[in-house]
Amino acid sequence: MAVLITGGAGYIGSHTCVELLAAGKEIVVVDNYANSSPEACRRVQEITGKQFPVIECDIRDAEKLAAVFRDYPIDSVIHFAGLKAVGESCRVPLKYYENNISGTVTLLEAMKAADVKTIVFSSSATVYGEHNQVPFKEDMPAGGTTNPYGTTKYFIEIILQDLCKAEPDWSVSLLRYFNPIGAHESGRIGEAPNGIPNNLMPYIAQVAVGKREQLSVFGNDYDTPDGTGVRDYIHVVDLAKGHVKALDRAMQVKGCEIYNLGTGRGVSVLELVHAFEKANGIKIPYVIAPRRPGDIAYSYADASKAKEVLGWTAQKDAEDACRDTWRWQKNNPNGYEG
Ligand code: NAD
Ligand code: UFG
């Protein structure tokens, strides 16, 4: 039997493919390459020495998806496919609602038609919104999202919860990722953003490689120890391993479960800059800029549920992630484009 990986050519998807293969699973990838390159899956095959089917397919294409379920012995799905740029989602919300929500509904219908009822979904800490206090815990009220991207994650969580209420034979795992950073230690796969990076770590990496002059630190007047925003940075390889654990659990337990995947530790913007400098011996020039709209001061996980139930905890720290990011960035200054 095989696991269908939607969005498997993307940043988190490609790392998860490596860990699933290492755990002896069969996988099938679908991706429309809206934000990725076919090269990523070729490199996963190179790293693991294992071949697997990779199909160019948009999850909104019901017929093509049905054919994938017909052609391969799929018994579960890990659903990464989605658009994720927060700023763009504010400019073109319908594109996000259509791709992320319609795409997920089409996928769920295809699963149901094929009698595949186990799904692990990429949700986000963004569903904790603005009103909860850190550390964020799975039983806190979700919602109050500050942008359409975050709202798609919240709505999809509701859709999957409603599905489990109506049809108790589904197994759903909602994984709320905190801030994924880092790269595979081979330096062959990593995060390859198009254009100017929105997120902190890829921006730091592009400053380090000389593609950007300096980092703008968005605000140093938050109520945090050094005034800059605090996040829970989770190494993408740890995150990928969390998916293997969540999938194994979902294969055994019916109903909908929610797990934070984070380290439980908060790191400020300046701490991450200094961790990068220390790990790699490279100075990162920065300026203090105004706050970015929609940002909160603190976001970090209570990571105890994933530890207790899944037996998963993050093993790597921010310095490991900085070292791995730099290895990926310097070997691949233009991402997968050579
Ligand atoms: P990514 O953009 O690298 O990967 C997403 C993949 O989905 C890409 O390969 C893209 O081409 C594909 N895709 C998008 N729309 C598709 C469609 N309609 N049909 C088929 N494929 C499609 O992003 P990522 O960082 O790997 O994130 C994976 C998932 O995790 C996303 O759902 C994202 O929203 C979620 N997530 C990411 C973060 C983060 O900071 N990276 C945080 C929380 C949640
Ligand atoms: N930051 C800067 N300069 C930059 C980029 C970011 O100072 O150039 C700061 C931000 O203000 C924030 C921190 O670095 O304090 C982290 O910002 P990111 O953009 O890297 O990450 P966010 O926490 O804003 O968002 C991430 C994902 C979202 C997800 C959210 C969940 O990008 O998809 O985590 O909390 F929804």
Tab-separated table of C-alpha atoms and ligand atoms in Angstrom:
chain	number	residue	atom	x	y	z
A	1	MET	CA	0.000	0.000	0.000
A	2	ALA	CA	1.128	3.578	-0.588
A	3	VAL	CA	0.770	7.035	0.925
A	4	LEU	CA	-0.348	9.770	-1.471
A	5	ILE	CA	1.641	12.953	-0.862
A	6	THR	CA	-0.029	16.067	-2.257
A	7	GLY	CA	2.415	18.936	-2.679
A	8	GLY	CA	5.271	16.444	-2.263
A	9	ALA	CA	7.671	18.533	-4.368
A	10	GLY	CA	7.408	21.446	-1.922
A	11	TYR	CA	9.646	22.377	0.974
A	12	ILE	CA	8.065	20.341	3.780
A	13	GLY	CA	6.662	17.692	1.421
A	14	SER	CA	10.049	16.791	-0.072
A	15	HIS	CA	11.634	16.377	3.379
A	16	THR	CA	8.684	14.266	4.492
A	17	CYS	CA	9.084	12.029	1.427
A	18	VAL	CA	12.672	11.313	2.546
A	19	GLU	CA	11.550	10.324	6.062
A	20	LEU	CA	8.624	8.201	4.829
A	21	LEU	CA	10.927	6.307	2.468
A	22	ALA	CA	13.470	5.878	5.274
A	23	ALA	CA	10.664	4.387	7.387
A	24	GLY	CA	9.982	1.853	4.632
A	25	LYS	CA	6.746	3.370	3.269
A	26	GLU	CA	5.721	3.382	-0.374
A	27	ILE	CA	4.789	6.842	-1.630
A	28	VAL	CA	3.120	8.481	-4.631
A	29	VAL	CA	3.546	12.239	-5.147
A	30	VAL	CA	1.164	14.638	-6.882
A	31	ASP	CA	2.084	18.286	-7.388
A	32	ASN	CA	1.180	20.976	-9.925
A	33	TYR	CA	4.527	22.766	-9.371
A	34	ALA	CA	2.755	26.036	-8.599
A	35	ASN	CA	5.532	26.734	-6.085
A	36	SER	CA	8.102	23.998	-6.659
A	37	SER	CA	10.245	22.148	-9.156
A	38	PRO	CA	10.244	18.536	-10.383
A	39	GLU	CA	13.933	18.569	-9.464
A	40	ALA	CA	13.021	18.301	-5.757
A	41	CYS	CA	11.568	14.793	-6.147
A	42	ARG	CA	14.512	13.737	-8.333
A	43	ARG	CA	16.784	14.746	-5.460
A	44	VAL	CA	14.652	12.877	-2.923
A	45	GLN	CA	15.206	9.790	-5.104
A	46	GLU	CA	18.928	10.523	-5.180
A	47	ILE	CA	19.167	10.966	-1.375
A	48	THR	CA	17.168	7.842	-0.575
A	49	GLY	CA	18.168	5.645	-3.513
A	50	LYS	CA	14.468	4.812	-3.909
A	51	GLN	CA	12.168	5.434	-6.880
A	52	PHE	CA	8.507	6.445	-6.590
A	53	PRO	CA	5.809	7.770	-8.932
A	54	VAL	CA	5.633	11.567	-9.277
A	55	ILE	CA	2.579	12.822	-11.137
A	56	GLU	CA	1.995	16.368	-12.325
A	57	CYS	CA	-1.539	16.873	-11.093
A	58	ASP	CA	-3.579	19.731	-9.685
A	59	ILE	CA	-5.645	18.601	-6.708
A	60	ARG	CA	-8.574	20.588	-8.123
A	61	ASP	CA	-8.612	18.253	-11.155
A	62	ALA	CA	-11.126	15.618	-10.009
A	63	GLU	CA	-10.684	13.327	-13.012
A	64	LYS	CA	-6.926	13.207	-12.802
A	65	LEU	CA	-7.068	12.607	-9.056
A	66	ALA	CA	-9.562	9.761	-9.560
A	67	ALA	CA	-7.116	8.194	-12.014
A	68	VAL	CA	-4.305	8.434	-9.446
A	69	PHE	CA	-6.452	6.608	-6.874
A	70	ARG	CA	-7.338	4.024	-9.543
A	71	ASP	CA	-3.764	3.476	-10.698
A	72	TYR	CA	-2.000	3.144	-7.320
A	73	PRO	CA	-2.796	1.171	-4.137
A	74	ILE	CA	-3.249	4.264	-1.956
A	75	ASP	CA	-4.490	3.780	1.606
A	76	SER	CA	-3.710	7.183	3.151
A	77	VAL	CA	-2.921	10.778	2.233
A	78	ILE	CA	-0.590	13.453	3.579
A	79	HIS	CA	-1.965	16.718	2.272
A	80	PHE	CA	0.609	19.495	1.847
A	81	ALA	CA	-0.679	21.024	-1.409
A	82	GLY	CA	-1.680	24.632	-0.940
A	83	LEU	CA	-0.638	28.223	-1.466
A	84	LYS	CA	1.034	29.822	1.551
A	85	ALA	CA	2.086	33.426	0.915
A	86	VAL	CA	0.379	35.505	3.611
A	87	GLY	CA	0.763	38.886	1.809
A	88	GLU	CA	-0.438	37.537	-1.534
A	89	SER	CA	-3.472	35.997	0.171
A	90	CYS	CA	-4.514	39.488	1.309
A	91	ARG	CA	-4.256	40.806	-2.263
A	92	VAL	CA	-5.969	37.877	-4.018
A	93	PRO	CA	-8.068	36.075	-1.388
A	94	LEU	CA	-10.226	34.192	-3.884
A	95	LYS	CA	-7.153	32.526	-5.369
A	96	TYR	CA	-6.354	31.198	-1.882
A	97	TYR	CA	-9.881	30.124	-1.001
A	98	GLU	CA	-10.242	28.440	-4.392
A	99	ASN	CA	-6.919	26.646	-4.418
A	100	ASN	CA	-6.688	25.644	-0.768
A	101	ILE	CA	-10.319	25.028	0.144
A	102	SER	CA	-11.806	23.862	-3.180
A	103	GLY	CA	-8.667	21.810	-3.750
A	104	THR	CA	-9.054	20.101	-0.370
A	105	VAL	CA	-12.752	19.375	-0.919
A	106	THR	CA	-11.987	17.870	-4.341
A	107	LEU	CA	-9.271	15.741	-2.752
A	108	LEU	CA	-11.605	14.551	0.020
A	109	GLU	CA	-14.265	13.602	-2.546
A	110	ALA	CA	-11.706	11.629	-4.537
A	111	MET	CA	-10.581	9.894	-1.335
A	112	LYS	CA	-14.122	9.039	-0.386
A	113	ALA	CA	-14.861	7.641	-3.853
A	114	ALA	CA	-11.762	5.455	-3.538
A	115	ASP	CA	-12.660	4.467	0.047
A	116	VAL	CA	-9.454	6.028	1.413
A	117	LYS	CA	-10.290	7.685	4.716
A	118	THR	CA	-7.016	8.493	6.433
A	119	ILE	CA	-5.550	11.975	6.013
A	120	VAL	CA	-2.808	14.004	7.675
A	121	PHE	CA	-3.279	17.714	7.015
A	122	SER	CA	-0.754	20.586	7.068
A	123	SER	CA	-2.359	23.129	9.321
A	124	SER	CA	-0.570	26.002	10.968
A	125	ALA	CA	-0.024	27.707	14.289
A	126	THR	CA	-1.651	30.671	12.590
A	127	VAL	CA	-5.060	29.163	13.556
A	128	TYR	CA	-4.378	30.194	17.174
A	129	GLY	CA	-5.004	33.749	15.959
A	130	GLU	CA	-4.313	36.875	17.944
A	131	HIS	CA	-6.211	36.216	21.148
A	132	ASN	CA	-4.632	33.177	22.759
A	133	GLN	CA	-1.715	33.324	25.204
A	134	VAL	CA	1.509	31.392	24.611
A	135	PRO	CA	2.308	28.576	24.876
A	136	PHE	CA	-0.392	27.585	22.382
A	137	LYS	CA	-2.198	24.371	23.288
A	138	GLU	CA	-4.347	22.223	21.021
A	139	ASP	CA	-7.517	22.697	23.090
A	140	MET	CA	-7.433	26.497	22.918
A	141	PRO	CA	-10.119	28.075	20.744
A	142	ALA	CA	-8.963	28.373	17.131
A	143	GLY	CA	-9.907	31.145	14.708
A	144	GLY	CA	-9.376	34.892	14.794
A	145	THR	CA	-6.925	34.476	11.916
A	146	THR	CA	-5.430	37.690	10.556
A	147	ASN	CA	-5.214	36.912	6.828
A	148	PRO	CA	-6.999	34.804	4.154
A	149	TYR	CA	-4.174	32.242	4.042
A	150	GLY	CA	-4.585	31.581	7.766
A	151	THR	CA	-8.341	31.496	7.356
A	152	THR	CA	-8.054	28.747	4.720
A	153	LYS	CA	-6.201	26.644	7.306
A	154	TYR	CA	-8.865	27.326	9.921
A	155	PHE	CA	-11.741	26.544	7.518
A	156	ILE	CA	-10.097	23.322	6.337
A	157	GLU	CA	-9.707	22.230	9.970
A	158	ILE	CA	-13.461	22.794	10.426
A	159	ILE	CA	-14.281	20.914	7.216
A	160	LEU	CA	-12.230	17.921	8.369
A	161	GLN	CA	-13.743	18.002	11.860
A	162	ASP	CA	-17.258	18.111	10.377
A	163	LEU	CA	-16.397	15.196	8.108
A	164	CYS	CA	-15.284	13.108	11.096
A	165	LYS	CA	-18.469	13.965	12.990
A	166	ALA	CA	-20.643	12.900	10.060
A	167	GLU	CA	-18.567	9.865	9.058
A	168	PRO	CA	-16.842	8.300	12.068
A	169	ASP	CA	-14.778	5.904	9.950
A	170	TRP	CA	-12.437	8.730	8.871
A	171	SER	CA	-9.029	9.224	10.540
A	172	VAL	CA	-7.833	12.808	10.425
A	173	SER	CA	-4.678	14.304	11.902
A	174	LEU	CA	-4.478	18.093	11.943
A	175	LEU	CA	-0.834	19.093	12.331
A	176	ARG	CA	-0.308	22.668	13.435
A	177	TYR	CA	3.203	23.540	12.328
A	178	PHE	CA	5.052	26.341	14.032
A	179	ASN	CA	7.882	27.928	11.985
A	180	PRO	CA	9.663	25.360	9.800
A	181	ILE	CA	13.289	26.199	8.983
A	182	GLY	CA	16.445	24.322	7.963
A	183	ALA	CA	17.117	21.823	5.225
A	184	HIS	CA	18.145	18.206	4.749
A	185	GLU	CA	21.691	17.721	5.964
A	186	SER	CA	22.791	16.495	2.523
A	187	GLY	CA	22.355	20.072	1.270
A	188	ARG	CA	20.409	18.659	-1.727
A	189	ILE	CA	16.864	19.709	-0.767
A	190	GLY	CA	15.692	22.834	1.022
A	191	GLU	CA	13.436	25.856	0.839
A	192	ALA	CA	13.479	27.593	-2.545
A	193	PRO	CA	11.208	30.640	-2.408
A	194	ASN	CA	10.292	32.500	-5.607
A	195	GLY	CA	11.369	36.144	-5.668
A	196	ILE	CA	11.914	38.085	-2.456
A	197	PRO	CA	11.464	35.767	0.553
A	198	ASN	CA	8.611	36.606	2.940
A	199	ASN	CA	9.968	34.530	5.787
A	200	LEU	CA	12.837	35.227	8.103
A	201	MET	CA	15.193	32.273	7.576
A	202	PRO	CA	15.218	32.302	3.760
A	203	TYR	CA	15.769	36.048	3.907
A	204	ILE	CA	18.754	35.630	6.255
A	205	ALA	CA	20.136	32.934	3.937
A	206	GLN	CA	19.873	35.219	0.913
A	207	VAL	CA	21.659	38.008	2.787
A	208	ALA	CA	24.398	35.510	3.703
A	209	VAL	CA	24.875	34.439	0.091
A	210	GLY	CA	24.991	38.075	-1.087
A	211	LYS	CA	21.648	38.130	-2.944
A	212	ARG	CA	20.185	40.741	-0.538
A	213	GLU	CA	22.058	43.576	1.072
A	214	GLN	CA	20.603	43.463	4.591
A	215	LEU	CA	17.797	42.054	6.677
A	216	SER	CA	14.946	44.283	7.833
A	217	VAL	CA	13.952	43.350	11.373
A	218	PHE	CA	10.225	44.066	11.550
A	219	GLY	CA	9.879	45.898	14.854
A	220	ASN	CA	12.031	46.014	18.003
A	221	ASP	CA	9.353	47.449	20.272
A	222	TYR	CA	7.360	44.294	21.028
A	223	ASP	CA	6.870	43.291	24.641
A	224	THR	CA	9.526	40.558	24.349
A	225	PRO	CA	12.992	40.278	25.974
A	226	ASP	CA	14.831	42.041	23.116
A	227	GLY	CA	11.801	43.744	21.550
A	228	THR	CA	11.746	41.541	18.419
A	229	GLY	CA	9.137	38.911	17.571
A	230	VAL	CA	9.440	35.480	19.171
A	231	ARG	CA	8.672	32.288	17.209
A	232	ASP	CA	9.026	28.550	17.616
A	233	TYR	CA	11.459	27.519	14.866
A	234	ILE	CA	11.208	23.819	14.090
A	235	HIS	CA	13.783	22.014	11.944
A	236	VAL	CA	12.083	20.725	8.801
A	237	VAL	CA	13.599	17.246	9.265
A	238	ASP	CA	12.100	17.016	12.771
A	239	LEU	CA	8.813	18.226	11.308
A	240	ALA	CA	9.006	15.590	8.568
A	241	LYS	CA	9.559	12.861	11.189
A	242	GLY	CA	6.481	14.120	13.018
A	243	HIS	CA	4.443	13.264	9.917
A	244	VAL	CA	5.616	9.653	9.966
A	245	LYS	CA	4.469	9.378	13.603
A	246	ALA	CA	1.165	11.133	12.917
A	247	LEU	CA	0.457	8.899	9.938
A	248	ASP	CA	1.176	5.725	11.927
A	249	ARG	CA	-1.214	6.918	14.611
A	250	ALA	CA	-3.926	7.897	12.111
A	251	MET	CA	-3.706	4.412	10.563
A	252	GLN	CA	-4.701	3.007	13.957
A	253	VAL	CA	-7.159	5.512	15.430
A	254	LYS	CA	-10.441	6.809	13.998
A	255	GLY	CA	-11.668	10.379	14.405
A	256	CYS	CA	-9.989	13.757	14.302
A	257	GLU	CA	-6.899	14.565	16.368
A	258	ILE	CA	-4.914	17.799	16.556
A	259	TYR	CA	-1.182	18.072	17.247
A	260	ASN	CA	1.168	21.012	17.567
A	261	LEU	CA	4.486	20.348	15.868
A	262	GLY	CA	6.905	22.776	17.456
A	263	THR	CA	9.860	22.720	19.814
A	264	GLY	CA	8.090	24.466	22.694
A	265	ARG	CA	10.882	27.075	22.764
A	266	GLY	CA	10.600	30.682	21.666
A	267	VAL	CA	13.464	32.329	19.747
A	268	SER	CA	13.527	36.030	18.855
A	269	VAL	CA	14.407	37.476	15.442
A	270	LEU	CA	17.737	38.735	16.754
A	271	GLU	CA	18.480	35.422	18.470
A	272	LEU	CA	17.975	33.630	15.171
A	273	VAL	CA	20.234	36.133	13.375
A	274	HIS	CA	22.926	35.551	16.000
A	275	ALA	CA	22.484	31.764	15.848
A	276	PHE	CA	23.061	31.936	12.091
A	277	GLU	CA	26.159	34.102	12.560
A	278	LYS	CA	27.556	31.756	15.207
A	279	ALA	CA	26.804	28.524	13.355
A	280	ASN	CA	28.276	29.712	10.066
A	281	GLY	CA	30.791	32.429	10.946
A	282	ILE	CA	29.014	34.937	8.681
A	283	LYS	CA	27.899	38.434	9.662
A	284	ILE	CA	24.273	39.265	8.802
A	285	PRO	CA	23.817	43.018	8.418
A	286	TYR	CA	20.373	44.202	9.541
A	287	VAL	CA	18.335	47.349	10.083
A	288	ILE	CA	15.368	47.863	12.363
A	289	ALA	CA	12.225	48.481	10.280
A	290	PRO	CA	8.585	49.140	11.253
A	291	ARG	CA	6.424	46.283	12.492
A	292	ARG	CA	4.866	44.114	9.762
A	293	PRO	CA	1.049	44.303	9.828
A	294	GLY	CA	-0.584	41.148	11.190
A	295	ASP	CA	2.484	39.989	13.161
A	296	ILE	CA	2.100	38.991	16.796
A	297	ALA	CA	4.759	39.335	19.498
A	298	TYR	CA	4.879	35.690	20.544
A	299	SER	CA	4.103	32.328	18.980
A	300	TYR	CA	5.354	29.086	20.464
A	301	ALA	CA	3.944	25.670	21.107
A	302	ASP	CA	3.031	23.624	24.086
A	303	ALA	CA	4.590	20.543	22.492
A	304	SER	CA	3.577	18.052	25.190
A	305	LYS	CA	0.675	16.344	23.388
A	306	ALA	CA	2.786	15.229	20.415
A	307	LYS	CA	5.373	13.906	22.884
A	308	GLU	CA	2.875	12.003	25.002
A	309	VAL	CA	0.656	10.588	22.259
A	310	LEU	CA	2.871	10.386	19.172
A	311	GLY	CA	6.178	9.873	20.986
A	312	TRP	CA	7.622	12.743	18.963
A	313	THR	CA	9.828	15.616	20.068
A	314	ALA	CA	12.093	17.945	18.134
A	315	GLN	CA	15.713	16.768	18.264
A	316	LYS	CA	17.459	19.617	16.464
A	317	ASP	CA	17.947	23.218	17.552
A	318	ALA	CA	18.122	26.582	15.793
A	319	GLU	CA	21.880	26.340	15.258
A	320	ASP	CA	21.508	22.957	13.527
A	321	ALA	CA	18.878	24.525	11.285
A	322	CYS	CA	21.133	27.514	10.549
A	323	ARG	CA	24.005	25.218	9.569
A	324	ASP	CA	21.769	23.087	7.339
A	325	THR	CA	20.112	26.125	5.742
A	326	TRP	CA	23.489	27.582	4.889
A	327	ARG	CA	24.771	24.321	3.379
A	328	TRP	CA	21.666	24.207	1.147
A	329	GLN	CA	21.806	27.918	0.278
A	330	LYS	CA	25.491	28.086	-0.635
A	331	ASN	CA	25.329	24.901	-2.729
A	332	ASN	CA	22.103	26.042	-4.433
A	333	PRO	CA	22.149	29.863	-4.539
A	334	ASN	CA	19.280	29.845	-7.041
A	335	GLY	CA	17.333	27.004	-5.468
A	336	TYR	CA	16.551	24.169	-7.882
A	337	GLU	CA	17.359	26.329	-10.892
A	338	GLY	CA	21.060	25.597	-10.576
B	1	NAD	P1	5.494	24.764	-0.580
B	1	NAD	O1	4.886	25.865	-1.371
B	1	NAD	O2	6.948	24.543	-0.700
B	1	NAD	O3	4.757	23.379	-0.896
B	1	NAD	C1	3.404	23.307	-1.290
B	1	NAD	C2	3.342	22.469	-2.542
B	1	NAD	O4	1.988	22.360	-2.970
B	1	NAD	C3	4.133	23.091	-3.712
B	1	NAD	O5	4.988	22.105	-4.260
B	1	NAD	C4	3.056	23.504	-4.691
B	1	NAD	O6	3.489	23.443	-6.034
B	1	NAD	C5	1.950	22.503	-4.387
B	1	NAD	N1	0.590	22.943	-4.751
B	1	NAD	C6	-0.006	24.118	-4.445
B	1	NAD	N2	-1.260	24.130	-4.942
B	1	NAD	C7	-1.465	22.923	-5.546
B	1	NAD	C8	-2.555	22.339	-6.243
B	1	NAD	N3	-3.701	22.998	-6.431
B	1	NAD	N4	-2.413	21.089	-6.731
B	1	NAD	C9	-1.252	20.405	-6.559
B	1	NAD	N5	-0.177	20.916	-5.923
B	1	NAD	C10	-0.289	22.164	-5.424
B	1	NAD	O7	5.088	24.986	0.948
B	1	NAD	P2	5.578	24.233	2.259
B	1	NAD	O8	6.299	25.215	3.086
B	1	NAD	O9	6.206	22.945	1.922
B	1	NAD	O10	4.180	23.994	2.961
B	1	NAD	C11	3.463	22.776	2.846
B	1	NAD	C12	2.130	22.926	3.534
B	1	NAD	O11	2.354	23.286	4.888
B	1	NAD	C13	1.241	24.025	2.946
B	1	NAD	O12	-0.100	23.595	2.993
B	1	NAD	C14	1.481	25.182	3.888
B	1	NAD	O13	0.390	26.065	3.897
B	1	NAD	C15	1.640	24.466	5.208
B	1	NAD	N6	2.388	25.235	6.203
B	1	NAD	C16	3.614	25.756	5.887
B	1	NAD	C17	4.306	26.538	6.811
B	1	NAD	C18	5.637	27.149	6.472
B	1	NAD	O14	6.043	28.101	7.154
B	1	NAD	N7	6.381	26.661	5.484
B	1	NAD	C19	3.763	26.764	8.084
B	1	NAD	C20	2.519	26.188	8.392
B	1	NAD	C21	1.860	25.435	7.434
B	2	UFG	N1	10.744	38.885	10.173
B	2	UFG	C1	11.622	39.942	10.072
B	2	UFG	N2	12.142	40.231	8.850
B	2	UFG	C2	11.840	39.514	7.729
B	2	UFG	C3	10.934	38.422	7.844
B	2	UFG	C4	10.397	38.145	9.088
B	2	UFG	O1	11.919	40.612	11.058
B	2	UFG	O2	12.336	39.836	6.629
B	2	UFG	C5	10.202	38.541	11.512
B	2	UFG	C6	8.691	38.612	11.612
B	2	UFG	O3	8.282	39.913	11.939
B	2	UFG	C7	8.420	37.581	12.709
B	2	UFG	C8	9.517	36.530	12.511
B	2	UFG	O4	10.539	37.197	11.761
B	2	UFG	O5	8.600	38.164	13.981
B	2	UFG	C9	9.061	35.308	11.738
B	2	UFG	O6	8.452	35.717	10.519
B	2	UFG	P1	8.149	34.675	9.331
B	2	UFG	O7	7.580	35.461	8.199
B	2	UFG	O8	9.353	33.850	9.068
B	2	UFG	O9	7.064	33.708	9.972
B	2	UFG	P2	5.633	34.049	10.604
B	2	UFG	O10	5.702	33.650	12.041
B	2	UFG	O11	5.171	35.389	10.279
B	2	UFG	O12	4.693	33.080	9.752
B	2	UFG	C10	4.917	31.695	9.672
B	2	UFG	C11	4.501	31.133	8.314
B	2	UFG	C12	3.028	31.223	8.139
B	2	UFG	C13	2.319	30.604	9.287
B	2	UFG	C14	2.798	31.181	10.579
B	2	UFG	C15	2.226	30.422	11.737
B	2	UFG	O13	5.122	31.872	7.278
B	2	UFG	O14	2.677	30.487	6.972
B	2	UFG	O15	4.206	31.068	10.684
B	2	UFG	O16	2.485	31.061	12.932
B	2	UFG	F1	0.993	30.792	9.169
